[in-house]
CSV table of C-alpha atoms in Angstrom, one decimal:
chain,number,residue,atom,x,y,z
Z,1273,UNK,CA,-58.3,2.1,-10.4
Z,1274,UNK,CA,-58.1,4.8,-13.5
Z,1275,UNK,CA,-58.0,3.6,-16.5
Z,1276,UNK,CA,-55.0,4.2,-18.7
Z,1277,UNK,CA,-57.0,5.9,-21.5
Z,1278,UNK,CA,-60.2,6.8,-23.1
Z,1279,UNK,CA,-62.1,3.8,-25.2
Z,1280,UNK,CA,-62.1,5.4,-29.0
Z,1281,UNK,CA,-65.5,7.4,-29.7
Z,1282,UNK,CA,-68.0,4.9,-31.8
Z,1283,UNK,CA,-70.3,6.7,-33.9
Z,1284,UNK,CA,-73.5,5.7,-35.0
Z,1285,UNK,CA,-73.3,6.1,-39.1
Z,1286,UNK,CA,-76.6,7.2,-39.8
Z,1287,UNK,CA,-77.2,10.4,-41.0
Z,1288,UNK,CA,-80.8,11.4,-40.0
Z,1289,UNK,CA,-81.0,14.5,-37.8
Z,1290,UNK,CA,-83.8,12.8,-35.4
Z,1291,UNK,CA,-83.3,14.0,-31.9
Z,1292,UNK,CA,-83.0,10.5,-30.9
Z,1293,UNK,CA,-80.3,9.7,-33.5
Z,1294,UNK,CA,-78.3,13.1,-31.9
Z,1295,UNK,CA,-78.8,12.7,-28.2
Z,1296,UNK,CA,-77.1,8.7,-28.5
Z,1297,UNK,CA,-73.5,9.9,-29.0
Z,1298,UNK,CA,-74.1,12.7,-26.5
Z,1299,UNK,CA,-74.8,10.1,-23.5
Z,1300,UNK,CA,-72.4,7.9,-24.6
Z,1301,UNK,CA,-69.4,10.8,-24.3
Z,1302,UNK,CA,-71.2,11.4,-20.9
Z,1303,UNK,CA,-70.7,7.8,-20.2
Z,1304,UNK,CA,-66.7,8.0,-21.9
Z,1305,UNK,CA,-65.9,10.6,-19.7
Z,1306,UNK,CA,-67.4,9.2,-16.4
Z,1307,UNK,CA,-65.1,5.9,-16.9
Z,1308,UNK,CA,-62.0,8.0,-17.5
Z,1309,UNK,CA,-62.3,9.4,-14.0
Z,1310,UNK,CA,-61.4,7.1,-11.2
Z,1311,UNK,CA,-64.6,6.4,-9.0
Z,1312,UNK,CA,-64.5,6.2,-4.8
Z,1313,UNK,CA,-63.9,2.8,-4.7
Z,1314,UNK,CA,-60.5,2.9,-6.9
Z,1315,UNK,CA,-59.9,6.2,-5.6
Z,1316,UNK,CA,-59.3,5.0,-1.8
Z,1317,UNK,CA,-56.8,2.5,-2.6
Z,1318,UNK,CA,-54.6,4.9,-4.4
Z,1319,UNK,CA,-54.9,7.0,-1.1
Z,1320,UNK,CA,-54.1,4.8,1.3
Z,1321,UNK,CA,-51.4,3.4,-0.9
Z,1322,UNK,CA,-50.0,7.1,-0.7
Z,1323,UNK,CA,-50.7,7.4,3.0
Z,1324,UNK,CA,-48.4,4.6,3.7
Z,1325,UNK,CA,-45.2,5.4,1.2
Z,1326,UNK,CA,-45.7,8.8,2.7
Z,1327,UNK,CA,-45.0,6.9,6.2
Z,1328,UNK,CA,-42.6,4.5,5.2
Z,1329,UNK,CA,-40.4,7.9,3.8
Z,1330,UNK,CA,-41.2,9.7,6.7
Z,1331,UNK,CA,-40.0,6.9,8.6
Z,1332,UNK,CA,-36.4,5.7,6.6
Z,1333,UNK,CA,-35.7,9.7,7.2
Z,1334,UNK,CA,-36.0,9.5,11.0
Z,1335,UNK,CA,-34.0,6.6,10.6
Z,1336,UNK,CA,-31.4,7.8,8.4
Z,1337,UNK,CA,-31.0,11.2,10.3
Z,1338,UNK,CA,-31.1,8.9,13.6
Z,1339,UNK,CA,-28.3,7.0,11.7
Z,1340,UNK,CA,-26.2,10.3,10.2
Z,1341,UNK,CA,-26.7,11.7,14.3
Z,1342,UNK,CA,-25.2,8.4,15.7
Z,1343,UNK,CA,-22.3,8.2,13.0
Z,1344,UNK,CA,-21.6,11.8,13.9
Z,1345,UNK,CA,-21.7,11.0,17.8
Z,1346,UNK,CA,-19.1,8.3,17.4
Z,1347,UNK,CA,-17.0,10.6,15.3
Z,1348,UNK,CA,-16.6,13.6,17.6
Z,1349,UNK,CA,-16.3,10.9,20.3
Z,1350,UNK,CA,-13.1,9.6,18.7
Z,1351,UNK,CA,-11.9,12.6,17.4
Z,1352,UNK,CA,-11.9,13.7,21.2
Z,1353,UNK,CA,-10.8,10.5,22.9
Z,1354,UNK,CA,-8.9,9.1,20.1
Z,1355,UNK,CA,-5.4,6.8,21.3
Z,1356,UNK,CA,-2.3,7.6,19.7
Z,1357,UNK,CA,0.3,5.3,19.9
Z,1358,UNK,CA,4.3,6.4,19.1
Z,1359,UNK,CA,7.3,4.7,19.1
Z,1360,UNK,CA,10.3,6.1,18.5
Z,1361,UNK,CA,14.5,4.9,18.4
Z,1362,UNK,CA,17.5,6.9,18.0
Z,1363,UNK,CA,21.3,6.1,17.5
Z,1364,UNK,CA,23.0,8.5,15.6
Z,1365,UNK,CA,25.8,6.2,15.4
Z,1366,UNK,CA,23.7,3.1,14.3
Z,1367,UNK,CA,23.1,2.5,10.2
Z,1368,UNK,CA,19.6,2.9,11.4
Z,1369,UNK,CA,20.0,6.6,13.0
Z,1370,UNK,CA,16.5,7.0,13.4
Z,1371,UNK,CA,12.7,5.3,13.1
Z,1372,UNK,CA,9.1,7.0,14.1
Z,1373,UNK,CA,5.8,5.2,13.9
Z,1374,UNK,CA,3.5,6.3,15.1
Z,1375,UNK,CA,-0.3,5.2,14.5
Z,1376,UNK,CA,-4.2,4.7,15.7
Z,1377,UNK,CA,-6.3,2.2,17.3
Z,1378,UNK,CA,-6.7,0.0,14.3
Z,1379,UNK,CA,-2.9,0.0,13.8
Z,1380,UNK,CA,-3.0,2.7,11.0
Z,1381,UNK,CA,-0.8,5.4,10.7
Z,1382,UNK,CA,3.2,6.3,9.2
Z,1383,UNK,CA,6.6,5.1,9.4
Z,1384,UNK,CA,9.2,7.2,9.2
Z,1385,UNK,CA,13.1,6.5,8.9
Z,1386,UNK,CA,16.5,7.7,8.6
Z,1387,UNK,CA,19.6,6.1,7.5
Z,1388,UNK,CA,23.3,6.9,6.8
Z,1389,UNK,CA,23.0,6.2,3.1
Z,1390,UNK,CA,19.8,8.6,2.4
Z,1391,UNK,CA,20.6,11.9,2.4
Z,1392,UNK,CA,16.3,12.7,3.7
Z,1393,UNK,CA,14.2,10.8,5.8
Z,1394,UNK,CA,11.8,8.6,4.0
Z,1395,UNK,CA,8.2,9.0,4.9
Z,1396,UNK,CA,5.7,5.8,4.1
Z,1397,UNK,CA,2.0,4.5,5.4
Z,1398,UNK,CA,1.8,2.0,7.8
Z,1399,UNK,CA,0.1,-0.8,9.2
Z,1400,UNK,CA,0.1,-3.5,11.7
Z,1401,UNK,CA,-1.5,-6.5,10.6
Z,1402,UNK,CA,-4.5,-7.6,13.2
Z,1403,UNK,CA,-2.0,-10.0,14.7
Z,1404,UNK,CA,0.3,-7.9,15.4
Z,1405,UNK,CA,-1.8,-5.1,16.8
Z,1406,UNK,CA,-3.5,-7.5,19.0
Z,1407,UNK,CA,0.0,-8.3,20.5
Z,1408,UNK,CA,0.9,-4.5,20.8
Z,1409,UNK,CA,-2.3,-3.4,22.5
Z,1410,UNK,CA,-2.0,-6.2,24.7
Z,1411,UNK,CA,1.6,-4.5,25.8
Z,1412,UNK,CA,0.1,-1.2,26.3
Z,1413,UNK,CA,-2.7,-2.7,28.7
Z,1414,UNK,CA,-0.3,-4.6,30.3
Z,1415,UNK,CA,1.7,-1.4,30.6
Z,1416,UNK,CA,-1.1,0.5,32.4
Z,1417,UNK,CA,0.7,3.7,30.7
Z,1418,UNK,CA,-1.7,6.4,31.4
Z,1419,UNK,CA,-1.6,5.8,34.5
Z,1420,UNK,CA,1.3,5.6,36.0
Z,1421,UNK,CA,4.6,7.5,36.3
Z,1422,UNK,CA,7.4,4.3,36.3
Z,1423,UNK,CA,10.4,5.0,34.9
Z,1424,UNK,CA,11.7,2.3,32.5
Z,1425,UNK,CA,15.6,2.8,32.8
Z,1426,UNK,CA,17.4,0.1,33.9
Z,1427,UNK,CA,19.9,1.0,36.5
Z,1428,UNK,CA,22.8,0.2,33.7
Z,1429,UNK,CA,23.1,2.2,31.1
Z,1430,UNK,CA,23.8,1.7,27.3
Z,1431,UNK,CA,23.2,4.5,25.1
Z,1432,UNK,CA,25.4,2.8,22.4
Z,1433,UNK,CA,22.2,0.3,22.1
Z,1434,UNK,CA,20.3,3.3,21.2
Z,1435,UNK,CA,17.3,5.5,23.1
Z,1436,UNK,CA,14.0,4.1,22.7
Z,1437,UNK,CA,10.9,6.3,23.7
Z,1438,UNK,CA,7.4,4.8,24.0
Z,1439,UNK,CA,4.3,7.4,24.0
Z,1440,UNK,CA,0.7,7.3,24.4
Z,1441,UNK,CA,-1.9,9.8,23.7
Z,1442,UNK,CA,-5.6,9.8,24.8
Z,1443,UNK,CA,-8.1,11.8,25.9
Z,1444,UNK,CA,-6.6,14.8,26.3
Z,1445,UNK,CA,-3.8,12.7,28.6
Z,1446,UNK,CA,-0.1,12.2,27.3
Z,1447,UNK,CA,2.8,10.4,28.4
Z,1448,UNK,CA,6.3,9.2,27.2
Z,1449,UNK,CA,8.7,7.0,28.3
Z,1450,UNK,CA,12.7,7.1,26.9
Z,1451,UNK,CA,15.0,4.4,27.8
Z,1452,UNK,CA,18.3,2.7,26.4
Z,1453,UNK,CA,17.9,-0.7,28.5
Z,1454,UNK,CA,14.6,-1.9,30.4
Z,1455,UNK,CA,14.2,-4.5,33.3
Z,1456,UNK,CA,10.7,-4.4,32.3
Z,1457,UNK,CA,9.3,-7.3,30.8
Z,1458,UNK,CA,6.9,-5.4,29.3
Z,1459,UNK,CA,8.1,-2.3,27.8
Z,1460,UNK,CA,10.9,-4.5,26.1
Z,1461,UNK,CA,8.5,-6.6,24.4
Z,1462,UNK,CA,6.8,-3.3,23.5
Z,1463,UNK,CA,10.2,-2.2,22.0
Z,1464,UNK,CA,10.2,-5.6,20.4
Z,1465,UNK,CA,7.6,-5.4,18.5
Z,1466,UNK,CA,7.8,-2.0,17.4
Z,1467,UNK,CA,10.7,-2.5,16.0
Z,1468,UNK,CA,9.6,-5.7,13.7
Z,1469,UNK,CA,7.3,-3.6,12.6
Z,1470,UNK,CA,9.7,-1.3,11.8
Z,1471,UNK,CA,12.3,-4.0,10.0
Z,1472,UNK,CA,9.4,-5.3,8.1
Z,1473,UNK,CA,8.2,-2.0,6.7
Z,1474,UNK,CA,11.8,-1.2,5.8
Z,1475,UNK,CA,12.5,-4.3,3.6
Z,1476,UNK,CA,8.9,-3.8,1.7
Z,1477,UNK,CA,10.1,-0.2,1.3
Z,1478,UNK,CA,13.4,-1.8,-0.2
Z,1479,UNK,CA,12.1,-4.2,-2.0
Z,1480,UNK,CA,9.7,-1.4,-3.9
Z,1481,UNK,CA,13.0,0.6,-5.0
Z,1482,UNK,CA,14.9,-1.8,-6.1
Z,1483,UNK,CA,12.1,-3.4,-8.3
Z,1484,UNK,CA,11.7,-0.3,-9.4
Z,1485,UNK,CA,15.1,1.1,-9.7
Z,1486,UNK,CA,17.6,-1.8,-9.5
Z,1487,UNK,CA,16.1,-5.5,-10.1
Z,1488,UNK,CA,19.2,-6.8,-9.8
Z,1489,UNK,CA,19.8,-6.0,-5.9
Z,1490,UNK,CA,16.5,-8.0,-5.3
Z,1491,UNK,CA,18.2,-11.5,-4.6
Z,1492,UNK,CA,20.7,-9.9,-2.0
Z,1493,UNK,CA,17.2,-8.3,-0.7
Z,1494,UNK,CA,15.4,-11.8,0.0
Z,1495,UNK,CA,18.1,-13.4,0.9
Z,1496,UNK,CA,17.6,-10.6,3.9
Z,1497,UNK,CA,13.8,-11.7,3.9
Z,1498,UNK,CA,14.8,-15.2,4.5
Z,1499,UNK,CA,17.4,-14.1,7.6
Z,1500,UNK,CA,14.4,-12.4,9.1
Z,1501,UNK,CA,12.5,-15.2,8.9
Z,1502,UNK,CA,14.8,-17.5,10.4
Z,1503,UNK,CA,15.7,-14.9,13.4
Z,1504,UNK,CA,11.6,-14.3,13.9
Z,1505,UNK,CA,12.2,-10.4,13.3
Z,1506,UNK,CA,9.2,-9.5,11.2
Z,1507,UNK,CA,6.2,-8.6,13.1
Z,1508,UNK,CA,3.7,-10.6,10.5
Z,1509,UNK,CA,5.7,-12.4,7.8
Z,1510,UNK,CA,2.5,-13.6,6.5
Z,1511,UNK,CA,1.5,-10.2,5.5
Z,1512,UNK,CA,3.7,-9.9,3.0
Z,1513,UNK,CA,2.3,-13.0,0.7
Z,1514,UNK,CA,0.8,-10.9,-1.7
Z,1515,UNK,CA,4.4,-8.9,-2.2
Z,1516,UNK,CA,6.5,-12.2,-2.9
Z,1517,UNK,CA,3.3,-13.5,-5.0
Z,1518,UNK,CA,4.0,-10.2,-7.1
Z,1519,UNK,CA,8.2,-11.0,-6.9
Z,1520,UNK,CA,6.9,-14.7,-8.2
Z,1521,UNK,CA,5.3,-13.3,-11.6
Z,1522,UNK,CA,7.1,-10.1,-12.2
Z,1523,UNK,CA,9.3,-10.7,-15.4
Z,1524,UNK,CA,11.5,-8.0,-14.4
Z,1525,UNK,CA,12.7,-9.4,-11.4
Z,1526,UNK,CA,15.6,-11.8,-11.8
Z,1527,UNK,CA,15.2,-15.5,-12.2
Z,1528,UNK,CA,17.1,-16.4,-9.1
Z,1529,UNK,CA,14.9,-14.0,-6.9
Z,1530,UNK,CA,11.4,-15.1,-8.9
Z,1531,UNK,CA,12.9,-19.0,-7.3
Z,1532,UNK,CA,13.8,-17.8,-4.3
Z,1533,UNK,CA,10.5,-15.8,-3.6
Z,1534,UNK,CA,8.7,-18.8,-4.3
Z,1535,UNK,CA,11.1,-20.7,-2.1
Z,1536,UNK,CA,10.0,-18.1,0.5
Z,1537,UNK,CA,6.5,-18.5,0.2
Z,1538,UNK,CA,6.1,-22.5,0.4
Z,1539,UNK,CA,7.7,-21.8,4.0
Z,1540,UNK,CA,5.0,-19.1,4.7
Z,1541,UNK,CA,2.3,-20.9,3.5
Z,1542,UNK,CA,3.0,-24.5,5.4
């Protein structure tokens, strides 16, 4: 291997001007100068060494780019074929005139909502909790949706319960599905769920105002939590944990609610 530096120059200290006295220091910077240069035998280490990093790179780029090219490939795949899942209910009559959600394969997407009391819809993010998703996707395979043409409509009708439509998009194939009453197992349970989902992303949304807004509406709001509960209408009560942890701690929520949210979450947590 080199050496780090040249070894300091000795001199002799005699003065005579003898050609044997001069030519000493002479060889001996010859001989400082040939250690200071790395010799075959360090030298092909140090190559090979190089060789081999200059492989390794080499390779982590083909595998990177190999990597990058995949990542890209399964990108444009699900950008093309992508699912799109939409549920929709109407009743202009209804508190509840209208709700949207609409979302992905990993149960991602927005919720969107109208009632009599806002004067504009109210737009949020949503998302299905794994248990829930795993129930809904089991509907839709049950449903066989793509591909097929059945009509959900029961022969009665009841438009005062409200429309609900039910579309799917994937692949460059569509389809939707409205109906007020269904004789189909499936497609109600579909409904069912979507619309847990729905009542559950409305209290949260709730909830969030009135902490923000109007603390004081917050033990009328869990006493509504605890209905749900009872009645099974929230898709994944266990999702919301974390939010009644938060009600538990937050010194501007009233004392009654703080006791009631903790109330609340010794039933969630049995």
């Amino acid at each position: 291997m080199a050496q780090s530096g040249r070894p300091a120059r000795r001199t002799s200290g005699k003065t005579a001007s003898t050609t044997k006295t001069t030519a000493a220091p002479a060889k001996q910077s010859a001989n400082t100068s040939t250690r200071a240069e790395p010799t075959p035998a360090d030298a092909a280490p140090a190559i090979k060494r190089n060789a081999r990093e200059a492989e390794n790179s080499a390779a982590q780029a083909d595998v990177l780019g190999s990597k990058e090219a995949s990542k890209e490939k399964a990108t444009t795949e699900a950008e093309a074929n992508g699912v799109r899942y939409v549920y929709e209910f109407n009743q202009p009559e209804s508190s509840i005139t209208h709700i949207r959600i609409e979302h992905d394969a990993r149960g991602a997407g927005r919720i969107s909502f109208e009632r009599k009391t806002y004067a504009e819809p109210v737009e949020d993010p949503f998302q299905l909790s794994p248990k829930a998703l795993e129930r809904i996707n089991a509907l839709w395979e049950a449903l066989h949706f793509l591909d097929t043409d059945a009509s959900y409509q029961a022969v009665k009708q009841f438009p005062h319960m409200g429309t609900t439509r039910l579309q799917m998009a994937r692949g460059g194939r569509e389809r939707s599905a409205d109906f007020n009453w269904t004789d189909d197992a499936n497609a109600s349970a579909l409904a069912r769920e979507y619309r847990r989902a729905a009542d559950q992303a409305m209290l949260v949304f709730e909830i969030d105002v009135a902490l923000e807004n109007q603390p004081l509406e917050l033990p009328k709001l869990l006493t509504h939590f605890e209905k749900y509960l009872e009645r099974d209408a929230l898709s994944d009560p266990l999702q919301l944990v974390p939010l009644l942890r938060s009600l538990q701690t937050d010194e501007r929520v009233p004392l009654i609610a703080r006791n009631h949210a903790g109330r609340l979450l010794k039933k969630l947590e049995k």
